[in-house]
Short mmCIF file of C-alpha atoms in Angstrom, two decimals:
data_model
loop_
_atom_site.label_atom_id
_atom_site.label_comp_id
_atom_site.label_asym_id
_atom_site.label_seq_id
_atom_site.Cartn_x
_atom_site.Cartn_y
_atom_site.Cartn_z
CA MET A 1 -19.46 -8.16 -37.47
CA GLN A 2 -22.98 -8.73 -36.17
CA ILE A 3 -23.84 -8.75 -32.45
CA LYS A 4 -27.20 -9.93 -31.12
CA GLU A 5 -28.29 -10.03 -27.48
CA THR A 6 -30.00 -13.32 -26.61
CA THR A 7 -30.28 -13.12 -22.80
CA ASN A 8 -30.87 -10.20 -20.47
CA GLU A 9 -32.10 -11.56 -17.14
CA GLY A 10 -30.93 -10.07 -13.87
CA LEU A 11 -27.13 -10.09 -14.00
CA LYS A 12 -26.97 -12.67 -16.80
CA ARG A 13 -26.18 -11.61 -20.34
CA ALA A 14 -25.68 -13.66 -23.51
CA TYR A 15 -24.87 -12.66 -27.08
CA THR A 16 -24.29 -14.27 -30.45
CA VAL A 17 -21.54 -12.72 -32.53
CA THR A 18 -21.08 -13.41 -36.22
CA ILE A 19 -17.76 -12.65 -37.87
CA PRO A 20 -18.14 -12.76 -41.68
CA ALA A 21 -15.81 -15.09 -43.56
CA LYS A 22 -14.86 -12.19 -45.83
CA GLU A 23 -13.51 -10.16 -42.88
CA ILE A 24 -11.52 -13.13 -41.61
CA ASP A 25 -10.05 -13.76 -45.07
CA GLU A 26 -9.12 -10.09 -45.50
CA ARG A 27 -7.36 -10.08 -42.14
CA VAL A 28 -5.44 -13.27 -43.04
CA ASN A 29 -4.34 -11.72 -46.35
CA SER A 30 -3.17 -8.66 -44.46
CA GLU A 31 -1.10 -10.84 -42.16
CA VAL A 32 0.38 -12.68 -45.16
CA LYS A 33 1.55 -9.36 -46.60
CA LYS A 34 3.14 -8.44 -43.27
CA ILE A 35 5.23 -11.58 -42.97
CA ALA A 36 6.00 -12.12 -46.67
CA PRO A 37 9.16 -9.92 -46.66
CA GLN A 38 10.68 -12.11 -43.92
CA VAL A 39 9.84 -15.48 -45.51
CA LYS A 40 12.73 -17.40 -47.09
CA MET A 41 12.18 -20.13 -49.69
CA PRO A 42 14.63 -21.93 -51.97
CA GLY A 43 14.55 -20.47 -55.49
CA PHE A 44 13.33 -17.02 -54.38
CA ARG A 45 15.24 -13.98 -53.31
CA PRO A 46 14.54 -12.78 -49.72
CA GLY A 47 11.26 -10.86 -49.66
CA LYS A 48 10.23 -12.02 -53.13
CA VAL A 49 8.25 -15.16 -52.21
CA PRO A 50 4.75 -14.87 -53.80
CA ALA A 51 1.90 -14.22 -51.36
CA ASN A 52 0.01 -17.34 -52.49
CA LEU A 53 3.00 -19.52 -51.55
CA VAL A 54 3.38 -17.77 -48.21
CA ARG A 55 -0.28 -18.44 -47.51
CA LYS A 56 0.10 -22.06 -48.60
CA MET A 57 3.03 -22.52 -46.22
CA HIS A 58 1.68 -20.59 -43.22
CA GLY A 59 -2.03 -20.15 -43.94
CA GLU A 60 -3.36 -22.59 -41.36
CA GLN A 61 -1.30 -21.08 -38.57
CA LEU A 62 -2.12 -17.52 -39.66
CA HIS A 63 -5.82 -18.33 -39.89
CA ALA A 64 -5.91 -19.81 -36.37
CA GLN A 65 -4.07 -16.83 -34.88
CA THR A 66 -6.19 -14.33 -36.79
CA LEU A 67 -9.42 -16.00 -35.74
CA ASN A 68 -8.33 -15.95 -32.10
CA ASP A 69 -7.46 -12.26 -32.36
CA MET A 70 -10.81 -11.43 -33.99
CA ILE A 71 -12.72 -13.42 -31.37
CA ARG A 72 -10.96 -11.49 -28.61
CA GLU A 73 -11.68 -8.19 -30.36
CA SER A 74 -15.32 -9.21 -30.81
CA VAL A 75 -15.74 -9.93 -27.11
CA ASP A 76 -14.10 -6.59 -26.26
CA LYS A 77 -16.54 -4.88 -28.61
CA VAL A 78 -19.51 -6.62 -26.96
CA MET A 79 -18.31 -5.31 -23.59
CA ALA A 80 -17.66 -1.79 -24.86
CA ASP A 81 -20.82 -1.38 -26.97
CA ASN A 82 -23.06 -2.58 -24.16
CA LYS A 83 -21.05 -0.91 -21.36
CA LEU A 84 -20.75 -4.20 -19.51
CA ARG A 85 -18.72 -4.80 -16.36
CA PRO A 86 -18.12 -8.57 -16.32
CA ALA A 87 -18.03 -10.20 -12.90
CA MET A 88 -15.72 -12.94 -14.14
CA GLN A 89 -14.14 -14.01 -17.41
CA PRO A 90 -16.90 -14.39 -20.05
CA SER A 91 -17.61 -17.83 -21.48
CA VAL A 92 -16.89 -17.77 -25.25
CA GLU A 93 -17.63 -20.71 -27.54
CA LEU A 94 -17.08 -21.02 -31.27
CA ASP A 95 -19.78 -22.85 -33.21
CA GLU A 96 -18.81 -26.54 -33.54
CA GLY A 97 -19.53 -26.54 -37.24
CA TYR A 98 -17.04 -23.79 -38.03
CA GLU A 99 -14.45 -24.37 -40.72
CA GLU A 100 -12.21 -22.07 -42.73
CA GLY A 101 -14.12 -20.15 -45.39
CA LYS A 102 -17.34 -19.92 -43.34
CA ASP A 103 -18.71 -17.20 -41.09
CA ALA A 104 -17.58 -17.64 -37.48
CA SER A 105 -20.50 -17.74 -35.03
CA LEU A 106 -19.71 -17.16 -31.36
CA SER A 107 -21.72 -17.58 -28.19
CA VAL A 108 -20.72 -15.16 -25.43
CA GLN A 109 -22.16 -15.67 -21.94
CA LEU A 110 -21.36 -13.72 -18.80
CA GLU A 111 -22.60 -12.24 -15.57
CA ILE A 112 -22.20 -8.54 -14.95
CA LEU A 113 -21.47 -6.71 -11.75
CA PRO A 114 -24.53 -5.20 -10.09
CA GLU A 115 -25.08 -1.47 -9.87
CA ILE A 116 -24.38 -0.59 -6.25
CA ASP A 117 -25.16 2.61 -4.44
CA ALA A 118 -22.06 3.07 -2.32
CA PRO A 119 -23.02 4.22 1.17
CA GLU A 120 -21.93 7.50 2.65
CA VAL A 121 -18.95 6.86 4.88
CA ASP A 122 -19.29 9.86 7.17
CA GLY A 123 -20.91 9.29 10.55
CA LEU A 124 -19.94 5.62 10.80
CA ALA A 125 -19.61 4.71 14.50
CA LEU A 126 -17.42 1.87 15.76
CA GLU A 127 -16.28 0.71 19.18
CA ARG A 128 -12.62 -0.28 19.53
CA LEU A 129 -11.91 -2.78 22.31
CA THR A 130 -8.33 -2.44 23.55
CA VAL A 131 -6.32 -4.72 25.81
CA PRO A 132 -3.47 -3.16 27.83
CA VAL A 133 -0.38 -5.34 28.21
CA THR A 134 0.56 -5.68 31.89
CA ASP A 135 3.94 -6.30 33.50
CA GLU A 136 2.59 -9.61 34.80
CA GLN A 137 1.85 -10.78 31.24
CA VAL A 138 5.37 -9.86 30.14
CA ASP A 139 6.85 -11.76 33.10
CA GLU A 140 4.75 -14.81 32.24
CA ALA A 141 6.03 -14.66 28.68
CA VAL A 142 9.63 -14.54 29.94
CA GLU A 143 8.96 -17.56 32.16
CA ARG A 144 7.52 -19.49 29.21
CA ILE A 145 10.69 -18.83 27.23
CA ALA A 146 12.78 -19.97 30.18
CA SER A 147 10.68 -23.13 30.46
CA ASN A 148 11.18 -23.86 26.75
CA ASN A 149 14.94 -23.30 27.00
CA LYS A 150 15.71 -25.67 29.82
CA SER A 151 19.24 -26.84 30.42
CA TYR A 152 20.08 -30.32 31.67
CA LYS A 153 22.83 -31.87 33.74
CA ASP A 154 24.01 -35.46 33.96
CA ALA A 155 22.10 -37.51 36.51
CA ALA A 156 23.54 -40.22 38.71
CA LYS A 157 23.91 -43.57 36.94
CA THR A 158 21.30 -45.04 39.28
CA LYS A 159 18.71 -42.39 38.34
CA LYS A 160 15.68 -43.83 36.59
CA ALA A 161 14.36 -41.64 33.78
CA ALA A 162 11.07 -39.95 34.62
CA ASP A 163 8.73 -37.50 32.94
CA GLY A 164 10.63 -34.31 32.06
CA ASP A 165 14.07 -35.96 32.11
CA GLN A 166 16.23 -35.94 29.01
CA LEU A 167 17.82 -39.04 27.50
CA ILE A 168 20.78 -39.15 25.15
CA ILE A 169 20.19 -42.29 23.09
CA ASP A 170 21.42 -44.33 20.14
CA PHE A 171 18.78 -46.32 18.29
CA VAL A 172 18.38 -48.67 15.33
CA GLY A 173 14.92 -49.40 13.91
CA ARG A 174 13.79 -52.44 11.96
CA VAL A 175 10.59 -53.45 10.19
CA ASP A 176 10.21 -57.18 9.55
CA GLY A 177 13.80 -57.55 10.69
CA THR A 178 15.20 -55.09 8.13
CA GLU A 179 16.66 -51.68 8.90
CA PHE A 180 14.93 -48.79 7.13
CA GLU A 181 16.10 -45.41 5.96
CA GLY A 182 15.99 -42.74 8.66
CA GLY A 183 15.53 -45.29 11.44
CA LYS A 184 19.04 -45.03 12.88
CA ALA A 185 20.70 -42.27 14.92
CA GLU A 186 23.34 -41.67 17.59
CA ASN A 187 23.53 -39.25 20.52
CA THR A 188 19.95 -38.13 19.99
CA PRO A 189 18.37 -36.05 22.78
CA LEU A 190 14.86 -37.09 23.81
CA THR A 191 12.81 -35.52 26.59
CA ILE A 192 10.40 -37.96 28.24
CA GLY A 193 6.83 -36.69 27.86
CA SER A 194 7.61 -34.22 25.08
CA GLY A 195 5.69 -36.15 22.43
CA GLN A 196 8.73 -35.76 20.20
CA PHE A 197 8.75 -39.35 18.95
CA ILE A 198 5.97 -41.55 17.61
CA PRO A 199 3.35 -42.75 20.13
CA GLY A 200 4.62 -45.40 22.52
CA PHE A 201 8.32 -44.72 21.98
CA GLU A 202 8.97 -42.40 24.92
CA GLU A 203 6.62 -44.21 27.30
CA GLN A 204 8.62 -47.44 26.99
CA LEU A 205 11.81 -45.64 28.01
CA THR A 206 10.42 -44.39 31.30
CA GLY A 207 12.50 -45.94 34.10
CA VAL A 208 15.67 -46.63 32.09
CA LYS A 209 19.10 -45.74 33.54
CA THR A 210 22.37 -44.62 32.01
CA GLY A 211 23.96 -47.54 30.14
CA ASP A 212 20.73 -49.51 29.74
CA LYS A 213 19.89 -51.25 26.49
CA LYS A 214 16.30 -51.91 25.61
CA THR A 215 14.29 -53.14 22.63
CA ILE A 216 10.93 -51.49 22.22
CA THR A 217 8.07 -52.15 19.80
CA VAL A 218 5.96 -49.36 18.31
CA THR A 219 3.51 -48.96 15.45
CA PHE A 220 3.87 -46.12 12.96
CA PRO A 221 0.73 -43.99 12.59
CA GLU A 222 -1.45 -44.47 9.51
CA ASP A 223 -0.69 -40.90 8.41
CA TYR A 224 3.10 -41.19 8.80
CA PRO A 225 4.87 -39.29 5.96
CA ALA A 226 6.89 -42.30 4.76
CA GLU A 227 4.59 -44.50 2.67
CA ASN A 228 6.59 -47.66 3.40
CA LEU A 229 6.13 -47.23 7.16
CA LYS A 230 2.48 -46.21 7.49
CA GLY A 231 0.77 -48.50 9.99
CA LYS A 232 3.82 -50.79 10.22
CA GLU A 233 5.05 -52.33 13.46
CA ALA A 234 8.73 -51.67 14.14
CA GLU A 235 11.34 -52.71 16.69
CA PHE A 236 13.97 -50.28 17.96
CA ASP A 237 17.15 -51.31 19.76
CA VAL A 238 17.85 -48.40 22.07
CA THR A 239 21.06 -47.69 24.00
CA VAL A 240 20.82 -45.06 26.75
CA GLN A 241 24.06 -43.10 26.75
CA GLN A 242 23.02 -40.71 29.49
CA VAL A 243 20.08 -39.74 31.67
CA LYS A 244 19.92 -36.00 32.34
CA VAL A 245 17.75 -33.98 34.69
CA PRO A 246 16.56 -30.40 34.15
CA THR A 247 18.26 -27.57 36.02
CA ASP A 248 16.60 -24.40 37.25
CA THR A 249 16.91 -21.55 34.76
CA LYS A 250 17.79 -18.24 36.36
CA ILE A 251 16.04 -15.37 34.63
CA ASP A 252 18.59 -12.58 34.50
CA ASP A 253 20.72 -10.59 32.05
CA GLU A 254 22.89 -13.63 31.39
CA PHE A 255 19.81 -15.64 30.39
CA ALA A 256 18.81 -12.92 27.92
CA LYS A 257 22.34 -12.71 26.54
CA ASN A 258 22.27 -16.45 25.85
CA LEU A 259 19.28 -15.69 23.64
CA GLY A 260 21.34 -13.14 21.69
CA LEU A 261 19.97 -10.01 23.39
CA GLU A 262 21.62 -7.18 25.31
CA GLY A 263 19.92 -8.01 28.57
CA LEU A 264 16.72 -8.86 30.40
CA ASP A 265 15.20 -5.42 29.86
CA LYS A 266 15.61 -5.79 26.10
CA LEU A 267 13.96 -9.22 26.19
CA LYS A 268 10.99 -7.81 28.10
CA GLU A 269 10.74 -4.89 25.67
CA LEU A 270 10.58 -7.25 22.69
CA LEU A 271 8.01 -9.49 24.38
CA ARG A 272 5.85 -6.51 25.29
CA GLY A 273 5.91 -5.44 21.65
CA GLN A 274 4.88 -8.93 20.52
CA LEU A 275 2.00 -9.05 23.01
CA GLU A 276 0.82 -5.60 21.95
CA GLN A 277 0.95 -6.68 18.30
CA GLU A 278 -1.14 -9.77 19.08
CA THR A 279 -3.81 -7.82 20.94
CA SER A 280 -3.89 -5.07 18.32
CA GLY A 281 -4.54 -7.76 15.72
CA LEU A 282 -7.49 -9.01 17.75
CA THR A 283 -8.72 -5.45 18.14
CA ARG A 284 -8.62 -4.96 14.38
CA THR A 285 -10.51 -8.22 13.89
CA GLN A 286 -13.24 -7.08 16.26
CA MET A 287 -13.52 -3.67 14.59
CA LYS A 288 -13.58 -5.13 11.12
CA ARG A 289 -16.36 -7.54 12.02
CA GLN A 290 -18.39 -4.66 13.38
CA LEU A 291 -17.81 -2.78 10.16
CA LEU A 292 -18.70 -5.70 7.90
CA ASP A 293 -21.80 -6.54 9.91
CA THR A 294 -22.90 -2.90 9.61
CA LEU A 295 -22.36 -2.91 5.84
CA ALA A 296 -24.04 -6.30 5.39
CA ALA A 297 -27.08 -5.22 7.37
CA GLY A 298 -27.66 -2.21 5.15
CA HIS A 299 -27.24 -3.81 1.72
CA ASP A 300 -29.02 -6.71 0.06
CA PHE A 301 -28.42 -6.56 -3.69
CA ALA A 302 -28.21 -9.41 -6.20
CA VAL A 303 -24.73 -10.87 -6.69
CA PRO A 304 -23.25 -12.84 -9.62
CA GLN A 305 -23.85 -16.52 -9.00
CA GLY A 306 -20.61 -17.43 -10.73
CA MET A 307 -18.68 -15.52 -8.06
CA VAL A 308 -20.76 -17.15 -5.34
CA ASP A 309 -20.10 -20.59 -6.83
CA ALA A 310 -16.36 -19.91 -6.92
CA GLU A 311 -16.29 -18.68 -3.33
CA PHE A 312 -18.41 -21.62 -2.17
CA GLU A 313 -16.05 -24.07 -3.88
CA GLN A 314 -13.17 -22.55 -1.97
CA ILE A 315 -15.00 -22.89 1.35
CA TRP A 316 -16.05 -26.44 0.56
CA ALA A 317 -12.55 -27.53 -0.44
CA GLN A 318 -11.12 -26.18 2.79
CA LEU A 319 -13.79 -27.90 4.86
CA GLN A 320 -13.05 -31.17 3.11
CA GLN A 321 -9.37 -30.78 3.97
CA GLU A 322 -10.32 -30.27 7.61
CA ALA A 323 -12.53 -33.34 7.54
CA ALA A 324 -9.80 -35.46 5.97
CA ARG A 325 -7.46 -34.61 8.86
CA SER A 326 -9.96 -35.68 11.52
CA ASP A 327 -10.50 -39.10 13.08
CA ASP A 328 -14.18 -39.13 12.15
CA ALA A 329 -14.15 -37.82 8.59
CA GLU A 330 -17.42 -39.53 7.72
CA THR A 331 -19.35 -37.76 10.50
CA MET A 332 -17.82 -34.41 9.66
CA LEU A 333 -18.67 -34.76 5.99
CA LYS A 334 -22.26 -35.61 6.88
CA GLU A 335 -22.51 -32.52 9.10
CA MET A 336 -21.05 -30.44 6.27
CA GLU A 337 -23.70 -31.75 3.89
CA ASP A 338 -26.42 -30.92 6.41
CA GLU A 339 -25.16 -27.33 6.60
CA LYS A 340 -24.34 -26.90 2.93
CA ASP A 341 -26.96 -24.18 2.49
CA ASP A 342 -25.45 -22.25 5.40
CA TYR A 343 -22.03 -22.33 3.80
CA ARG A 344 -23.47 -21.10 0.54
CA LYS A 345 -25.01 -18.15 2.39
CA ILE A 346 -21.58 -17.40 3.79
CA ALA A 347 -20.15 -17.40 0.26
CA GLU A 348 -22.90 -15.07 -0.93
CA ARG A 349 -22.30 -12.68 1.97
CA ARG A 350 -18.58 -12.55 1.28
CA VAL A 351 -19.11 -11.81 -2.40
CA ARG A 352 -21.63 -9.08 -1.58
CA LEU A 353 -19.28 -7.47 0.93
CA GLY A 354 -16.38 -7.70 -1.51
CA LEU A 355 -18.34 -5.90 -4.21
CA LEU A 356 -19.54 -3.30 -1.73
CA LEU A 357 -16.02 -2.58 -0.44
CA SER A 358 -14.80 -2.35 -4.03
CA GLU A 359 -17.49 0.19 -4.85
CA ILE A 360 -16.65 2.25 -1.76
CA GLY A 361 -12.97 2.17 -2.68
CA GLN A 362 -13.58 3.30 -6.27
CA LYS A 363 -15.92 6.08 -5.20
CA ASN A 364 -13.36 7.41 -2.71
CA GLY A 365 -10.20 7.02 -4.75
CA VAL A 366 -8.65 4.13 -2.82
CA GLU A 367 -6.04 2.39 -4.95
CA VAL A 368 -3.06 0.08 -4.88
CA ASN A 369 -0.15 2.01 -6.36
CA ALA A 370 2.48 0.65 -8.71
CA ASN A 371 5.11 0.20 -5.99
CA GLU A 372 2.70 -1.75 -3.79
CA MET A 373 1.70 -3.91 -6.74
CA ASN A 374 5.31 -4.64 -7.61
CA MET A 375 5.95 -5.69 -4.02
CA LEU A 376 2.94 -8.02 -4.13
CA ILE A 377 4.20 -9.62 -7.34
CA GLN A 378 7.72 -10.05 -5.97
CA GLN A 379 6.43 -11.59 -2.73
CA ALA A 380 4.17 -14.01 -4.62
CA ALA A 381 7.03 -14.94 -6.95
CA GLN A 382 9.11 -16.10 -3.99
CA GLN A 383 6.80 -19.11 -3.66
CA TYR A 384 8.19 -20.46 -6.92
CA ARG A 385 11.54 -21.96 -7.77
CA ALA A 386 14.14 -19.40 -8.78
CA GLU A 387 14.01 -20.44 -12.44
CA ASP A 388 10.20 -20.00 -12.57
CA ARG A 389 9.92 -16.61 -10.86
CA GLU A 390 10.48 -14.45 -13.92
CA ARG A 391 7.89 -16.41 -15.88
CA PHE A 392 5.37 -15.91 -13.06
CA ILE A 393 6.06 -12.17 -12.97
CA GLN A 394 5.52 -11.91 -16.74
CA TYR A 395 2.28 -13.89 -16.45
CA VAL A 396 0.85 -11.54 -13.82
CA GLN A 397 1.91 -8.49 -15.80
CA GLN A 398 0.23 -9.81 -18.96
CA GLU A 399 -2.96 -11.22 -17.42
CA PRO A 400 -5.27 -8.56 -15.92
CA MET A 401 -7.34 -11.17 -14.09
CA ALA A 402 -4.27 -12.64 -12.38
CA ALA A 403 -3.15 -9.17 -11.35
CA ALA A 404 -6.62 -8.39 -9.98
CA GLN A 405 -6.61 -11.57 -7.92
CA LEU A 406 -3.23 -10.70 -6.45
CA ARG A 407 -4.25 -7.11 -5.75
CA ALA A 408 -7.61 -7.91 -4.14
CA PRO A 409 -6.59 -8.69 -0.52
CA LEU A 410 -4.44 -5.56 -0.18
CA TYR A 411 -7.04 -3.39 -1.89
CA GLU A 412 -9.79 -4.54 0.45
CA ASP A 413 -7.60 -3.97 3.50
CA LYS A 414 -6.91 -0.44 2.28
CA VAL A 415 -10.64 0.20 1.88
CA VAL A 416 -11.25 -1.08 5.41
CA ASP A 417 -8.49 1.18 6.74
CA PHE A 418 -10.04 4.09 4.84
CA LEU A 419 -13.37 3.41 6.55
CA PHE A 420 -11.67 3.16 9.93
CA ASP A 421 -10.12 6.60 9.35
CA LYS A 422 -13.56 8.03 8.54
CA ALA A 423 -15.37 6.36 11.44
CA GLU A 424 -16.13 7.85 14.83
CA ILE A 425 -14.28 5.41 17.10
CA THR A 426 -14.90 4.99 20.81
CA ASP A 427 -12.23 3.15 22.81
CA ARG A 428 -13.00 0.78 25.68
CA GLU A 429 -10.47 -1.19 27.71
CA VAL A 430 -11.24 -4.88 28.18
CA THR A 431 -9.43 -8.08 29.05
CA ARG A 432 -8.17 -10.36 26.32
CA GLU A 433 -10.85 -12.89 27.25
CA GLU A 434 -13.54 -10.24 26.85
CA LEU A 435 -12.13 -9.19 23.49
CA GLU A 436 -12.10 -12.77 22.20
CA ALA A 437 -15.66 -13.26 23.46
CA ALA A 438 -16.74 -10.10 21.62
CA ILE A 439 -15.22 -11.41 18.41
CA GLU A 440 -17.11 -14.68 18.79
CA ALA A 441 -20.36 -12.81 19.50
CA GLU A 442 -19.97 -10.75 16.33
CA GLU A 443 -19.95 -13.89 14.19
CA THR A 444 -23.57 -13.66 13.13
CA THR A 445 -25.70 -16.66 12.27
CA GLU A 446 -25.57 -15.65 8.62
CA GLU A 447 -21.79 -15.62 8.69
CA LYS A 448 -21.14 -18.73 10.73
CA PRO A 449 -23.19 -21.90 11.17
CA LYS A 450 -23.33 -23.31 14.66
CA LYS A 451 -19.92 -24.45 15.72
CA LYS A 452 -19.35 -28.19 15.73
CA ALA A 453 -17.55 -29.97 18.51
CA ALA A 454 -13.89 -30.08 17.64
CA ALA A 455 -13.04 -33.43 16.09
CA LYS A 456 -10.09 -35.33 17.48
CA LYS A 457 -7.12 -35.22 15.20
CA LYS A 458 -5.12 -38.27 14.24
CA PRO A 459 -1.69 -38.53 15.88
CA ALA A 460 0.79 -36.78 13.65
CA ALA A 461 3.75 -38.68 12.37
CA LYS A 462 6.02 -35.87 13.43
CA LYS A 463 4.92 -33.32 15.96
CA ALA A 464 5.33 -29.80 14.73
CA PRO A 465 6.05 -26.94 17.13
CA ALA A 466 2.97 -25.06 18.21
CA LYS A 467 2.13 -22.05 16.09
CA LYS A 468 0.81 -18.78 17.38
CA ALA A 469 -2.55 -17.65 16.15
CA ASP A 470 -2.11 -15.36 13.20
CA ASP A 471 -4.15 -12.59 14.76
CA LYS A 472 -3.38 -9.96 12.20
CA ASP A 473 -5.02 -12.11 9.55
CA GLY A 474 -7.87 -13.06 11.83
CA ASP A 475 -10.31 -10.63 10.33
CA GLU A 476 -12.83 -11.63 7.74
CA LYS A 477 -12.03 -10.53 4.23
CA PRO A 478 -14.90 -10.76 1.76
CA ALA A 479 -14.62 -12.20 -1.70
CA ALA A 480 -12.51 -10.21 -4.13
CA LYS A 481 -14.15 -8.36 -6.97
CA LYS A 482 -13.79 -10.22 -10.27
CA ALA A 483 -11.76 -12.94 -8.56
CA PRO A 484 -12.47 -16.66 -8.87
CA ALA A 485 -12.03 -18.88 -5.86
CA LYS A 486 -8.53 -19.37 -4.62
CA LYS A 487 -7.29 -22.90 -4.37
CA THR A 488 -4.78 -22.61 -1.60
CA ALA A 489 -5.10 -24.40 1.66
CA ALA A 490 -6.36 -22.22 4.48
CA LYS A 491 -4.70 -21.84 7.87
CA LYS A 492 -8.10 -22.06 9.56
CA PRO A 493 -11.31 -23.92 8.73
CA ALA A 494 -12.99 -22.07 5.90
CA ALA A 495 -16.44 -21.43 7.29
CA GLU A 496 -16.08 -22.29 10.95
CA LYS A 497 -14.66 -18.79 11.51
CA ALA A 498 -15.49 -15.51 9.87
CA ASP A 499 -11.87 -14.70 9.14
CA ASP A 500 -11.09 -16.17 5.74
CA LYS A 501 -9.12 -14.27 3.18
CA PRO A 502 -10.70 -13.09 -0.06
CA ALA A 503 -11.06 -15.41 -2.99
CA ALA A 504 -7.94 -14.11 -4.67
CA LYS A 505 -6.08 -16.96 -6.28
CA LYS A 506 -2.56 -17.55 -4.96
CA PRO A 507 0.27 -19.26 -6.72
CA ALA A 508 0.81 -22.84 -5.73
CA ALA A 509 3.37 -23.42 -3.05
CA LYS A 510 6.47 -25.42 -3.77
CA LYS A 511 6.39 -29.04 -2.72
CA ALA A 512 8.05 -29.75 0.60
CA PRO A 513 11.06 -32.05 0.54
CA ALA A 514 10.39 -35.65 1.50
CA LYS A 515 10.73 -36.35 5.21
CA LYS A 516 12.99 -39.01 6.57
CA ALA A 517 11.31 -41.99 8.13
CA ALA A 518 12.84 -41.37 11.55
CA PRO A 519 10.85 -42.41 14.60
CA LYS A 520 10.19 -38.80 15.48
CA LYS A 521 6.61 -37.76 15.30
#
């Protein structure tokens, strides 16, 4: 085997590798001898089939497998002989003119990881902004729960439905005079003003009374889940079975017991814990941004462009998803194009920070142990159908790159926690508003382009319940070492905030079941 370096520029390396035809042929003959005892052929006793016949029968397959094995071994030898640390999977190409009986000529191209001087971690100073949870905040949280768990009582038959009242209705929907699937229901509760149904549905029922029948006309949104209803005008025959009015909810032990708890004190205890968890997540975000800004300010080494490209592609894909969900996608896309260089700088920063954290972790013995890795694999496997989970687990166990991608987010969090433990931390009490403002202020111009005005979103076909901000994941995680860009949809815009997860590839989520074409939003 002959290895020749053809490129050595910065982090780029390229080699040509020649595998002599004689070595390939010898390896194939060796494989023939291995399998010959197991080959069966009419007219020959088991294990007595001549080697030339075995090769005639299986030679093409054996040659292909042998060549693949020798190519892999050659690449490993290139890495070992030159002490290379590849940033991503090397590009390996076999000469187009290759055919059996000739020398195999390979082209191997890669980028290597830069040599990084890991900083000393002693003496690192950080300020931790903490937010105490007050009794008033807990009481407000209890009141919100009470407001969201209203009870209703029957109103007088002469009562006209107003905003906040609940209707019990039957309805039948038709498009072009024909009923459609999911457009019919009985005894359905609907609160006026809740935005529960498609635009225009609830508004036309304001003022109805118990026993009323009314035909209303609405238009399904263009992004409605059911393809056959998108943008279609529909008529609904509605029968009002009952108008109900909300009753005052008394906040006491009985209220808490109706929620499945022991009493009001237990409810307040749980809510206090949730509020403390939310604020501690924000505190960690603020501290981590301080830490990453400190590290970024002190290091400016070259990074593999392949990793930057992969991270940028992830950011760009997520931004495009955000634009597609807006009313003015064209304007958003134009603004994205104008700031494309800014987003690429973000990608480069994340990669640099990821490599730096990795180097710090290796120097200080930070690792993800076998039990933690097994838990990661099992959790990721749950995203697949039951029959595919074992295959996914085997894939991760057999593919080092897949395992590295899965490990990266946890590893980087452990490095950050290690640095927190080493840092000299000063605590300062602030309000939640002050903490959130501090987080925004720490988003440097390198990390975040100027924030655009929030684009109006299209009306959703079915209104989902509001989600809480995932504060514990709100901290920026730089790109994972040796990890190509992930292709999963982000919870938040990719580069509008400095809190994206590392570029560790996640398994694809299962498809959601098809939604019924009911008039609900």
